[in-house]
PDB file as gemmi writes it, atoms N, CA and C in Angstrom:
CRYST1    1.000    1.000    1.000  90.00  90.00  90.00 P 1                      
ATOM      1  N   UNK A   1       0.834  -1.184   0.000  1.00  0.00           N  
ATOM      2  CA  UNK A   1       0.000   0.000   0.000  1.00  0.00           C  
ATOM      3  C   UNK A   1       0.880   1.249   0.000  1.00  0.00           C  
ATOM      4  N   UNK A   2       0.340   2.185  -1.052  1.00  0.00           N  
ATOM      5  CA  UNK A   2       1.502   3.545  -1.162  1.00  0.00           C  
ATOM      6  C   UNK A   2       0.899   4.051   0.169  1.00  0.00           C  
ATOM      7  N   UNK A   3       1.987   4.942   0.625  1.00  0.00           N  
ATOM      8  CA  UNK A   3       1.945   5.751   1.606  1.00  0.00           C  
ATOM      9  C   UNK A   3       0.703   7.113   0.992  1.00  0.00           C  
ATOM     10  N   UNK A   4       0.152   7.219   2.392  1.00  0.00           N  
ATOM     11  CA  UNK A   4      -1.052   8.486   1.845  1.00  0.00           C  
ATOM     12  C   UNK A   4      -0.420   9.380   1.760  1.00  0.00           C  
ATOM     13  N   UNK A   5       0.773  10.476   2.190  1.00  0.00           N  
ATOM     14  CA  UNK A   5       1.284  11.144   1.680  1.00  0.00           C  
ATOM     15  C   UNK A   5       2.233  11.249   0.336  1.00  0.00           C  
ATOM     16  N   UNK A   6       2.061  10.033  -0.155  1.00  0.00           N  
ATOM     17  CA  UNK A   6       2.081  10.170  -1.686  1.00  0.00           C  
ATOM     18  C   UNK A   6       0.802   9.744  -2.518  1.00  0.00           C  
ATOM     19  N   UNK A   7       0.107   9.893  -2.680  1.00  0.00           N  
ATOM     20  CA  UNK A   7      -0.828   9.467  -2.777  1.00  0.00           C  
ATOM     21  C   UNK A   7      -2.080  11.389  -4.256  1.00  0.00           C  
ATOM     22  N   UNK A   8      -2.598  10.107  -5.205  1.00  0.00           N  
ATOM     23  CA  UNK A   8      -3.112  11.217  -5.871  1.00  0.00           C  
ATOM     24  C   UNK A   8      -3.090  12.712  -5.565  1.00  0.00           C  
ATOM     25  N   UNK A   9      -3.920  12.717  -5.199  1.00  0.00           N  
ATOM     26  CA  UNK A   9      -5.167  13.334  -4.441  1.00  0.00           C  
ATOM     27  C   UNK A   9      -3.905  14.333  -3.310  1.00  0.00           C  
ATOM     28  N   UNK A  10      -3.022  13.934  -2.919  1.00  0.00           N  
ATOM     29  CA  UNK A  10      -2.261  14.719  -2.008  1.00  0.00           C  
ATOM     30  C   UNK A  10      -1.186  15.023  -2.989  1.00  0.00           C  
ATOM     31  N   UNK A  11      -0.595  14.665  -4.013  1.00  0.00           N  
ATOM     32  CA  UNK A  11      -0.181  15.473  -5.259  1.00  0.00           C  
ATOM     33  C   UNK A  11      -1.024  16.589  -5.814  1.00  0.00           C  
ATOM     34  N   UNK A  12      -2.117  16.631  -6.107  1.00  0.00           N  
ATOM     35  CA  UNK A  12      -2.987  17.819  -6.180  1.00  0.00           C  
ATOM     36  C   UNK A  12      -3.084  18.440  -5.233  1.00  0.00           C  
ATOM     37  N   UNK A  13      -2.982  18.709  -3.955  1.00  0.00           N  
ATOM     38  CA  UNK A  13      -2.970  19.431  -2.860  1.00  0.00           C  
ATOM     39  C   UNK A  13      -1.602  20.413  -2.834  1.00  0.00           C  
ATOM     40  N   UNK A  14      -0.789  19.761  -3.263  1.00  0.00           N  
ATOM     41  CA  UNK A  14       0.762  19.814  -3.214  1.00  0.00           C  
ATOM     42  C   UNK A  14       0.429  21.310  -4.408  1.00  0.00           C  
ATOM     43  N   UNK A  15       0.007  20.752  -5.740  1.00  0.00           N  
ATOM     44  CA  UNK A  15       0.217  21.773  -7.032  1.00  0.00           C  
ATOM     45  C   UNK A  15      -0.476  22.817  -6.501  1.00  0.00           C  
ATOM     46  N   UNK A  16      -1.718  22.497  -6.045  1.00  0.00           N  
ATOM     47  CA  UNK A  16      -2.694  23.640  -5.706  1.00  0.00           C  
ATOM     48  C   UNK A  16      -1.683  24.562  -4.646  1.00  0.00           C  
ATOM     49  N   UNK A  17      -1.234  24.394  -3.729  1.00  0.00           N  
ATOM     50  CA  UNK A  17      -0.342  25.040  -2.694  1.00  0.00           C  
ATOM     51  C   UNK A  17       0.096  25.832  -3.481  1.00  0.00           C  
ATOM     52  N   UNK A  18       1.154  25.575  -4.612  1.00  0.00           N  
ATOM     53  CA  UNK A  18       2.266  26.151  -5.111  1.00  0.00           C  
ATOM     54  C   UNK A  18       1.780  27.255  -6.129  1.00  0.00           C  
ATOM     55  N   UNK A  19       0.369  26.845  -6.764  1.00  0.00           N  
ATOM     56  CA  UNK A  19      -0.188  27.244  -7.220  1.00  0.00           C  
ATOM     57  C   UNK A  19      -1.300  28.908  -6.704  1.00  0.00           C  
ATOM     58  N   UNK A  20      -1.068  28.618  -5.534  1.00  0.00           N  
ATOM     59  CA  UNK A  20      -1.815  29.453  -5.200  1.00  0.00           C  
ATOM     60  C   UNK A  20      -0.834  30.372  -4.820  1.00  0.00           C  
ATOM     61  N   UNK A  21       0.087  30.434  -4.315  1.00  0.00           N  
ATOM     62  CA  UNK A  21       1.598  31.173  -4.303  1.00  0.00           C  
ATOM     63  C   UNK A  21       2.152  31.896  -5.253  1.00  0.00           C  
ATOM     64  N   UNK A  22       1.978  31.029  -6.361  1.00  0.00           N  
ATOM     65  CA  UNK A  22       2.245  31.928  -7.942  1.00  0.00           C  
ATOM     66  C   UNK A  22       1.560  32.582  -8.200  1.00  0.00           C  
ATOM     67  N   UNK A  23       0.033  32.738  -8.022  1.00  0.00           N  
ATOM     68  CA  UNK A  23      -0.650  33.190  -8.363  1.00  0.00           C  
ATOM     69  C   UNK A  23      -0.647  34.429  -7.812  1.00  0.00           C  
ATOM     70  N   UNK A  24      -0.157  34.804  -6.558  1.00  0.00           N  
ATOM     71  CA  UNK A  24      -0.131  35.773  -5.560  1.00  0.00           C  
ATOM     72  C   UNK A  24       1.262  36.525  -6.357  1.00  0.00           C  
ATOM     73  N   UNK A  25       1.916  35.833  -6.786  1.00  0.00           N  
ATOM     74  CA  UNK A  25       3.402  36.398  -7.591  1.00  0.00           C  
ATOM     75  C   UNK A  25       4.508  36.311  -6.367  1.00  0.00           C  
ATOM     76  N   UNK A  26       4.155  35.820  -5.877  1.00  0.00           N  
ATOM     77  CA  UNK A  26       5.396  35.344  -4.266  1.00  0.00           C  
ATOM     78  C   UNK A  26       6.277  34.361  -4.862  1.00  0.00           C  
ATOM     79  N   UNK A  27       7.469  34.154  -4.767  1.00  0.00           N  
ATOM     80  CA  UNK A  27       8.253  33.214  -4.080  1.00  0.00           C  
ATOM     81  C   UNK A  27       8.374  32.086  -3.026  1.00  0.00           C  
ATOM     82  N   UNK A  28       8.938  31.622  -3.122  1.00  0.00           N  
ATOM     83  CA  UNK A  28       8.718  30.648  -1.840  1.00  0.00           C  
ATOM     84  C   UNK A  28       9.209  31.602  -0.536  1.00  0.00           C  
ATOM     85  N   UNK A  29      10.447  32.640  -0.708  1.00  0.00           N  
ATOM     86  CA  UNK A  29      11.096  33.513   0.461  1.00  0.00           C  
ATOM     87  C   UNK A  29       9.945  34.484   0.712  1.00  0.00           C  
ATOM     88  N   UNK A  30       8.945  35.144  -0.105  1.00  0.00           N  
ATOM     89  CA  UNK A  30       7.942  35.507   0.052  1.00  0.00           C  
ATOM     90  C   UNK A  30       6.873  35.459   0.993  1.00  0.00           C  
ATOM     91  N   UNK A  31       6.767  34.346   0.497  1.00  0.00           N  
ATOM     92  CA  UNK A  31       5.481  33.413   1.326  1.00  0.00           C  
ATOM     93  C   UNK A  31       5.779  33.470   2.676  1.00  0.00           C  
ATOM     94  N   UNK A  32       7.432  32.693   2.841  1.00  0.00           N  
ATOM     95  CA  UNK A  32       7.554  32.788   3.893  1.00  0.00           C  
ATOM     96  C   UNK A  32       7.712  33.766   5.540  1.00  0.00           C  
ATOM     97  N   UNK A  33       7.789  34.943   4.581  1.00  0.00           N  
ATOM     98  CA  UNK A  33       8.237  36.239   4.845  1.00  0.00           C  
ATOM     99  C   UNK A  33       6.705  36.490   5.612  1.00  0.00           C  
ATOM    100  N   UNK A  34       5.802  36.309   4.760  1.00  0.00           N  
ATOM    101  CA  UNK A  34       3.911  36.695   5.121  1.00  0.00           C  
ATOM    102  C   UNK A  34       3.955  35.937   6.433  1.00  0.00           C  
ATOM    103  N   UNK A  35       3.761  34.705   6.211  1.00  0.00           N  
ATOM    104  CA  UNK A  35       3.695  33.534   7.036  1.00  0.00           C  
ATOM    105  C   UNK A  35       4.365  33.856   8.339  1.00  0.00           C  
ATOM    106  N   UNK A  36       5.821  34.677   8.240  1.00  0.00           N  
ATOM    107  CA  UNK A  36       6.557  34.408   9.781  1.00  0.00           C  
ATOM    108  C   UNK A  36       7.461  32.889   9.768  1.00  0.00           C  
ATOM    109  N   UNK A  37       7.391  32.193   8.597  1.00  0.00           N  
ATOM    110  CA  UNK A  37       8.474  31.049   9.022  1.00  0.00           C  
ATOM    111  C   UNK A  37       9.027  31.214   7.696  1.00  0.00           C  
ATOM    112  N   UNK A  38      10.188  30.246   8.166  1.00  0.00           N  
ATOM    113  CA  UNK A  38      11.533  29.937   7.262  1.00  0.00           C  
ATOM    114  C   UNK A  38      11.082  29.636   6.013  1.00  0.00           C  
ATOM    115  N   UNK A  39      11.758  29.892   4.882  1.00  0.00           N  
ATOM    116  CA  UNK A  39      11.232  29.542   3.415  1.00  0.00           C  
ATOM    117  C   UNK A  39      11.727  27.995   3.830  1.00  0.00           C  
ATOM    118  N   UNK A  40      12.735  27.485   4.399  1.00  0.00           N  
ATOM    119  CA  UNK A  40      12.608  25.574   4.485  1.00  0.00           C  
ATOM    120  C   UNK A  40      11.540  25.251   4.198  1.00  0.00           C  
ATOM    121  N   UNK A  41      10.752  26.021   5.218  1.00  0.00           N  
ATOM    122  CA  UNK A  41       9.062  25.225   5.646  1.00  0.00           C  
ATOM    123  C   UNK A  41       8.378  25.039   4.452  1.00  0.00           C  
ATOM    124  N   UNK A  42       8.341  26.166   4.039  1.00  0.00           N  
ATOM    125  CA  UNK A  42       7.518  26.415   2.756  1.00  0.00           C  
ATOM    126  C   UNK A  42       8.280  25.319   1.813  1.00  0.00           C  
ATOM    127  N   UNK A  43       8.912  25.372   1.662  1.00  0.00           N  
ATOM    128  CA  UNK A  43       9.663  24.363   0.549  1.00  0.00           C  
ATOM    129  C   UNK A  43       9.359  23.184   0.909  1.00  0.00           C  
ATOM    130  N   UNK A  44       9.054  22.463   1.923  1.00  0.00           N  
ATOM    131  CA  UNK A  44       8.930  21.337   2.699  1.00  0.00           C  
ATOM    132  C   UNK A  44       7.824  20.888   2.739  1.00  0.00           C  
ATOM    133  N   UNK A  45       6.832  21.977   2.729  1.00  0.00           N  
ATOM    134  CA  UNK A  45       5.484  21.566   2.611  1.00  0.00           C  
ATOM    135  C   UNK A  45       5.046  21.769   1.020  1.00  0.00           C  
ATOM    136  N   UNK A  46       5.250  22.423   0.290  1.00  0.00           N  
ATOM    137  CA  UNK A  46       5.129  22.336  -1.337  1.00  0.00           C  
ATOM    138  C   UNK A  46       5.747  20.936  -1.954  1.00  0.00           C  
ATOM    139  N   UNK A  47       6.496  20.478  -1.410  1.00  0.00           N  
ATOM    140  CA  UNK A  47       7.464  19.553  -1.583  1.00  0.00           C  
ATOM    141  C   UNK A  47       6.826  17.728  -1.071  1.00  0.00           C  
ATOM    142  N   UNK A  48       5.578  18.383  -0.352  1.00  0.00           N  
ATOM    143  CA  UNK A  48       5.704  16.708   0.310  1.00  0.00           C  
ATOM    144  C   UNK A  48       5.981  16.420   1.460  1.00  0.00           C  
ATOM    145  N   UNK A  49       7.356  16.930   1.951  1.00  0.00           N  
ATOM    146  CA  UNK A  49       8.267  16.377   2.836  1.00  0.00           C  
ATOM    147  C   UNK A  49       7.877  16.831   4.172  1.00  0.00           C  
ATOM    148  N   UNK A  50       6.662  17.732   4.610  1.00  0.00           N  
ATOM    149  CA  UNK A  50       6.412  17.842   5.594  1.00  0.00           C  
ATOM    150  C   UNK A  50       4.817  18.460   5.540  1.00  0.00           C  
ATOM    151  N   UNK A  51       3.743  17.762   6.732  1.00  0.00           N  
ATOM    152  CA  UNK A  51       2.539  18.153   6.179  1.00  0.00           C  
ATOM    153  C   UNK A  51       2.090  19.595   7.084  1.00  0.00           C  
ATOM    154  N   UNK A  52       1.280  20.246   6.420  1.00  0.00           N  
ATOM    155  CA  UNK A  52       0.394  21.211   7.339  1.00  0.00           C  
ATOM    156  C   UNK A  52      -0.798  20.902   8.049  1.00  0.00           C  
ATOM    157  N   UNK A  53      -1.244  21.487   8.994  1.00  0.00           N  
ATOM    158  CA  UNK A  53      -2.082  21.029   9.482  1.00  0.00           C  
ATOM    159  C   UNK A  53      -3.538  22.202   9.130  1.00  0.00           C  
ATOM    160  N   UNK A  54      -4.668  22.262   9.476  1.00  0.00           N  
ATOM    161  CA  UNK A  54      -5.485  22.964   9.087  1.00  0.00           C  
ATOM    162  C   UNK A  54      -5.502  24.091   9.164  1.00  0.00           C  
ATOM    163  N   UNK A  55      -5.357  24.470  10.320  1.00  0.00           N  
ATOM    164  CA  UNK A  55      -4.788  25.783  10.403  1.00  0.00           C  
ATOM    165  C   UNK A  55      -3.636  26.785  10.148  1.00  0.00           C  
ATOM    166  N   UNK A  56      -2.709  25.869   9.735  1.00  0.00           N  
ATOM    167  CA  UNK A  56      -1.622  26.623   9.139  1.00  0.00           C  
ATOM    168  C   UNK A  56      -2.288  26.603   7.133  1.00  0.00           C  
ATOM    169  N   UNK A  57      -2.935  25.643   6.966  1.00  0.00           N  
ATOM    170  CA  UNK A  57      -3.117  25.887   5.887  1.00  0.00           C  
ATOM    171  C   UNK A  57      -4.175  26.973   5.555  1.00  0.00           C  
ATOM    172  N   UNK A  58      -4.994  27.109   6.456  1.00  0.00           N  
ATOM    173  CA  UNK A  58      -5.675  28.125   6.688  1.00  0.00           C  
ATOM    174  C   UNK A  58      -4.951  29.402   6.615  1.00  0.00           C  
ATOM    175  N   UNK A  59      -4.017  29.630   7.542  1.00  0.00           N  
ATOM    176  CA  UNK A  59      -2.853  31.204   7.101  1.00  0.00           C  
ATOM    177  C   UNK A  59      -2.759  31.280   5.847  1.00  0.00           C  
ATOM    178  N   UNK A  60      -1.839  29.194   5.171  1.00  0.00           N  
ATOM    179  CA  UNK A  60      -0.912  30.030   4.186  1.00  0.00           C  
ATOM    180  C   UNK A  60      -2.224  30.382   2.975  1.00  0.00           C  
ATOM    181  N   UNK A  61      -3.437  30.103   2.765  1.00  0.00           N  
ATOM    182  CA  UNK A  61      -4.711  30.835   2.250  1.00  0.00           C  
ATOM    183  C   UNK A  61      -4.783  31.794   2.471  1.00  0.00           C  
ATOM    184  N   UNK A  62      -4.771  32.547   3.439  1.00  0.00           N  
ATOM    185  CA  UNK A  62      -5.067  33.601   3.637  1.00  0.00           C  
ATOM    186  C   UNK A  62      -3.842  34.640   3.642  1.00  0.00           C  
ATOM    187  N   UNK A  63      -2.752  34.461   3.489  1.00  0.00           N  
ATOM    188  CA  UNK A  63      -1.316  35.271   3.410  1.00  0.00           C  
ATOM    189  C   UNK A  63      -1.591  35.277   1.619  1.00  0.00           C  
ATOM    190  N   UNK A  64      -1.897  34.352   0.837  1.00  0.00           N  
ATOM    191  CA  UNK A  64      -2.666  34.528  -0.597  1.00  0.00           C  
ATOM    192  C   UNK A  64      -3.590  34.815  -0.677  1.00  0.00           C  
ATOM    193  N   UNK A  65      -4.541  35.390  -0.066  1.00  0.00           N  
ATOM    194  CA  UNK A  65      -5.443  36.344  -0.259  1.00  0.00           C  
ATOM    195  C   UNK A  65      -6.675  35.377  -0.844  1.00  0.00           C  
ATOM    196  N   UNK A  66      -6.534  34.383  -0.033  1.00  0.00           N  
ATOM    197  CA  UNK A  66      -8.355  32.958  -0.701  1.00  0.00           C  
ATOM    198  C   UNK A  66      -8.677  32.827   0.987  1.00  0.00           C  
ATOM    199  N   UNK A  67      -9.477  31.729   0.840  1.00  0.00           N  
ATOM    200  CA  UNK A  67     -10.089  31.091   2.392  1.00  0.00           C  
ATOM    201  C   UNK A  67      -9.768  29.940   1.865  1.00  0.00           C  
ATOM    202  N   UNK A  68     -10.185  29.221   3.018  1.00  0.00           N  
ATOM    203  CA  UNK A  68      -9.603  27.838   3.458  1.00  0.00           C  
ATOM    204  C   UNK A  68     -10.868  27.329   2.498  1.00  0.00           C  
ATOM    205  N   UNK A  69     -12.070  27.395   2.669  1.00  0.00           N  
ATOM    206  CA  UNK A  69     -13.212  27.429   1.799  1.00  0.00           C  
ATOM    207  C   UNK A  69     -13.103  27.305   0.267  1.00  0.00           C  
ATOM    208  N   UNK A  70     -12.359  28.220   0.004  1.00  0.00           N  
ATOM    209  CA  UNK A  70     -12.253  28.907  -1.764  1.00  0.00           C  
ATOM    210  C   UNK A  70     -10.965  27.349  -2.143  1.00  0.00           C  
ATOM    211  N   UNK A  71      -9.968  27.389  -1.466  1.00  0.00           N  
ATOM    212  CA  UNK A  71      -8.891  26.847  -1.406  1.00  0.00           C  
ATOM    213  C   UNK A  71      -9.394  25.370  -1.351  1.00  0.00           C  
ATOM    214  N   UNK A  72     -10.339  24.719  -0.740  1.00  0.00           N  
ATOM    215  CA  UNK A  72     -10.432  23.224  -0.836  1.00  0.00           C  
ATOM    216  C   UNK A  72     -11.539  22.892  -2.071  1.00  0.00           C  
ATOM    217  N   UNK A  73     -12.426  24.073  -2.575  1.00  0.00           N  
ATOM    218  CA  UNK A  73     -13.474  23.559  -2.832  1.00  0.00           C  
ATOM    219  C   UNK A  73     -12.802  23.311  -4.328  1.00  0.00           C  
ATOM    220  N   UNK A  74     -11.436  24.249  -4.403  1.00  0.00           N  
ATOM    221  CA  UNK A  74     -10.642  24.750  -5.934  1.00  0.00           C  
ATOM    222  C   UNK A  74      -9.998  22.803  -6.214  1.00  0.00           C  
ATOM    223  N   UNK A  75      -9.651  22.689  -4.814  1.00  0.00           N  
ATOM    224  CA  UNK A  75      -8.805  21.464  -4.809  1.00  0.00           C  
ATOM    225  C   UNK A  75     -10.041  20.007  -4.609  1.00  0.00           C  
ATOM    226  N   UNK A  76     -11.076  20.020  -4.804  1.00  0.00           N  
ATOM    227  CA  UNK A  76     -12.085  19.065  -5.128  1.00  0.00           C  
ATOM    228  C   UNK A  76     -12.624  19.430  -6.755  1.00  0.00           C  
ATOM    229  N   UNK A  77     -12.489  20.279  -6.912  1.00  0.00           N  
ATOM    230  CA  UNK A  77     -12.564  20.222  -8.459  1.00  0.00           C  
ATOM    231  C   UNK A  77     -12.075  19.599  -9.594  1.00  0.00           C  
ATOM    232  N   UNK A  78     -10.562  19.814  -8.995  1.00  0.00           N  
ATOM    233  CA  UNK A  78      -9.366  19.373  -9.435  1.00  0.00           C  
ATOM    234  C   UNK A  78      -9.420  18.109  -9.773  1.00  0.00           C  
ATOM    235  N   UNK A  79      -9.906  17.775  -8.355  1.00  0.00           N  
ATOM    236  CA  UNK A  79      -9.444  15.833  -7.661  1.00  0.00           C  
ATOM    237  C   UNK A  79     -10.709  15.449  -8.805  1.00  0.00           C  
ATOM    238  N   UNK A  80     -11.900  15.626  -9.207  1.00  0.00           N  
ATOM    239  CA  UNK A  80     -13.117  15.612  -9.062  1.00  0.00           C  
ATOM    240  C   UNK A  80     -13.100  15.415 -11.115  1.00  0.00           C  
ATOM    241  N   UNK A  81     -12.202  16.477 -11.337  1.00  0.00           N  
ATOM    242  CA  UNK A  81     -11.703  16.591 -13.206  1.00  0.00           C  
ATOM    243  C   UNK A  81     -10.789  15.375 -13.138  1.00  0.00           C  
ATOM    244  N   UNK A  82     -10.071  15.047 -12.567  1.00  0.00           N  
ATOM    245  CA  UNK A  82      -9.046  13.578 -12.659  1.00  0.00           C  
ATOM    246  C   UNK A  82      -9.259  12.591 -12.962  1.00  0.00           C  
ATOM    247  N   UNK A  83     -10.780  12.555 -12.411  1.00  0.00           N  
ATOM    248  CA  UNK A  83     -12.146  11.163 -12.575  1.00  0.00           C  
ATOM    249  C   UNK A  83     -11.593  10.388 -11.303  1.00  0.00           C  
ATOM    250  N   UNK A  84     -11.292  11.044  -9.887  1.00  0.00           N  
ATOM    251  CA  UNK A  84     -11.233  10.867  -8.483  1.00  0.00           C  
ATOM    252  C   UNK A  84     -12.109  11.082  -7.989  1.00  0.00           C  
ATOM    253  N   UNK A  85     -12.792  10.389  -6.538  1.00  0.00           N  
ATOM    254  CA  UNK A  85     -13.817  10.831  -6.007  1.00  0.00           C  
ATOM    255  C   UNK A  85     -13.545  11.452  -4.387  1.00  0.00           C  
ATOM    256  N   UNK A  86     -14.390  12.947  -4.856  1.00  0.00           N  
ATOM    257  CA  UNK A  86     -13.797  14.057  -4.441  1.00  0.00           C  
ATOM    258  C   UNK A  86     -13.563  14.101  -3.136  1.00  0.00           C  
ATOM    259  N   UNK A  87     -13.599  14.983  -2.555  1.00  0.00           N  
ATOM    260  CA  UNK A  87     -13.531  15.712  -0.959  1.00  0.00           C  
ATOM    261  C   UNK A  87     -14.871  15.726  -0.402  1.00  0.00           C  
ATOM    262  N   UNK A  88     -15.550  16.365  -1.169  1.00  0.00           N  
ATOM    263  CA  UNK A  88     -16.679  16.758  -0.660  1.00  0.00           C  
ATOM    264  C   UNK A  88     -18.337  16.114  -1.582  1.00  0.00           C  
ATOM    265  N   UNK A  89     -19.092  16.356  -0.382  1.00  0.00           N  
ATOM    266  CA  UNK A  89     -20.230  15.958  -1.613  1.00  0.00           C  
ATOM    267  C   UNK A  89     -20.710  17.123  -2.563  1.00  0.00           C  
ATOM    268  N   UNK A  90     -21.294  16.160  -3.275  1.00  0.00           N  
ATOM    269  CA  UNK A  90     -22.060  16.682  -4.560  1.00  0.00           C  
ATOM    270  C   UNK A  90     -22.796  18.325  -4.369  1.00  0.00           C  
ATOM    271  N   UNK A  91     -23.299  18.204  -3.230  1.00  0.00           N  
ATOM    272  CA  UNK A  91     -23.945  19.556  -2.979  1.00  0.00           C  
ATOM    273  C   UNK A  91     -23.469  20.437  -2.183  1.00  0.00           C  
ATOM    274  N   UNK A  92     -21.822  20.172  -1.785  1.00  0.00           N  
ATOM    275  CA  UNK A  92     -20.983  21.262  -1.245  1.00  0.00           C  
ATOM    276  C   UNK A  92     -20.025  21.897  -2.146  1.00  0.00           C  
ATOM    277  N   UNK A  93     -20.545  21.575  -3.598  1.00  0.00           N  
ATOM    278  CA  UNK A  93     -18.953  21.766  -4.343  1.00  0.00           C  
ATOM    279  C   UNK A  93     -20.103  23.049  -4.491  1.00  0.00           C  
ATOM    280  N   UNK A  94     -20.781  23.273  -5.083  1.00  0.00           N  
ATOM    281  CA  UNK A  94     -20.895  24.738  -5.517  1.00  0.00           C  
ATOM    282  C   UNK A  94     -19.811  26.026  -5.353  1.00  0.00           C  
ATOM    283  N   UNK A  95     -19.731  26.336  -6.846  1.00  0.00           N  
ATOM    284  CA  UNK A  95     -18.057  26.902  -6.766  1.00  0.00           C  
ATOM    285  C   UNK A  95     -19.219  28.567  -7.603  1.00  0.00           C  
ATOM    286  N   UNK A  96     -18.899  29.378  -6.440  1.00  0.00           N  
ATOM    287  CA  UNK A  96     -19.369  30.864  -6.749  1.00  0.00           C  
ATOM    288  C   UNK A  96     -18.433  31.628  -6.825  1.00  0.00           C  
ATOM    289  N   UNK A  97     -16.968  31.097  -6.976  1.00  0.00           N  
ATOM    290  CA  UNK A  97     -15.661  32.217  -7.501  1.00  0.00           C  
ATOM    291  C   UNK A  97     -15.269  31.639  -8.308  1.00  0.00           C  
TER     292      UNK A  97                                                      
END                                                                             
């Protein structure tokens, strides 16, 4: 059995992260700069190699200027276009951004 941190579905979590960073036009030293921690971290968690927990993922959303909300429902879409079955149900995806 693959490990869940390699695993689909947490590869899309991974792009979406990095993704949402670029999008902001940050850097990884950037990010980290918003955030208050070391660009390591940031690299570490874009990377795989170390996980966040809800609430930090919650900041690094909101140091990019989304919600934790906007940010998962983007990343069940994703999972959801892959022909994966998603995060959420059917009648929570409603995507109004």
């Amino acid at each position: 059995m693959r490990s869940p941190l390699h695993n689909e579905k947490y590869a899309f979590l991974l792009e979406e992260l990095q993704e949402l960073r670029k999008r902001k036009g940050w850097n990884q030293r950037a990010l980290a700069a918003e955030l208050g921690i070391g660009q390591d971290l940031v690299s570490r968690a874009e990377s795989g190699k170390r996980r966040l927990d809800v609430f930090e993922l919650a900041l690094w959303c909101q140091a990019c200027g989304t919600t934790l909300e906007r940010f998962v429902k983007r990343l069940d879409k994703r999972i959801r276009s892959n022909q994966l079955p998603g995060l959420l149900r059917p009648d929570d995806v409603e995507d109004n951004h």
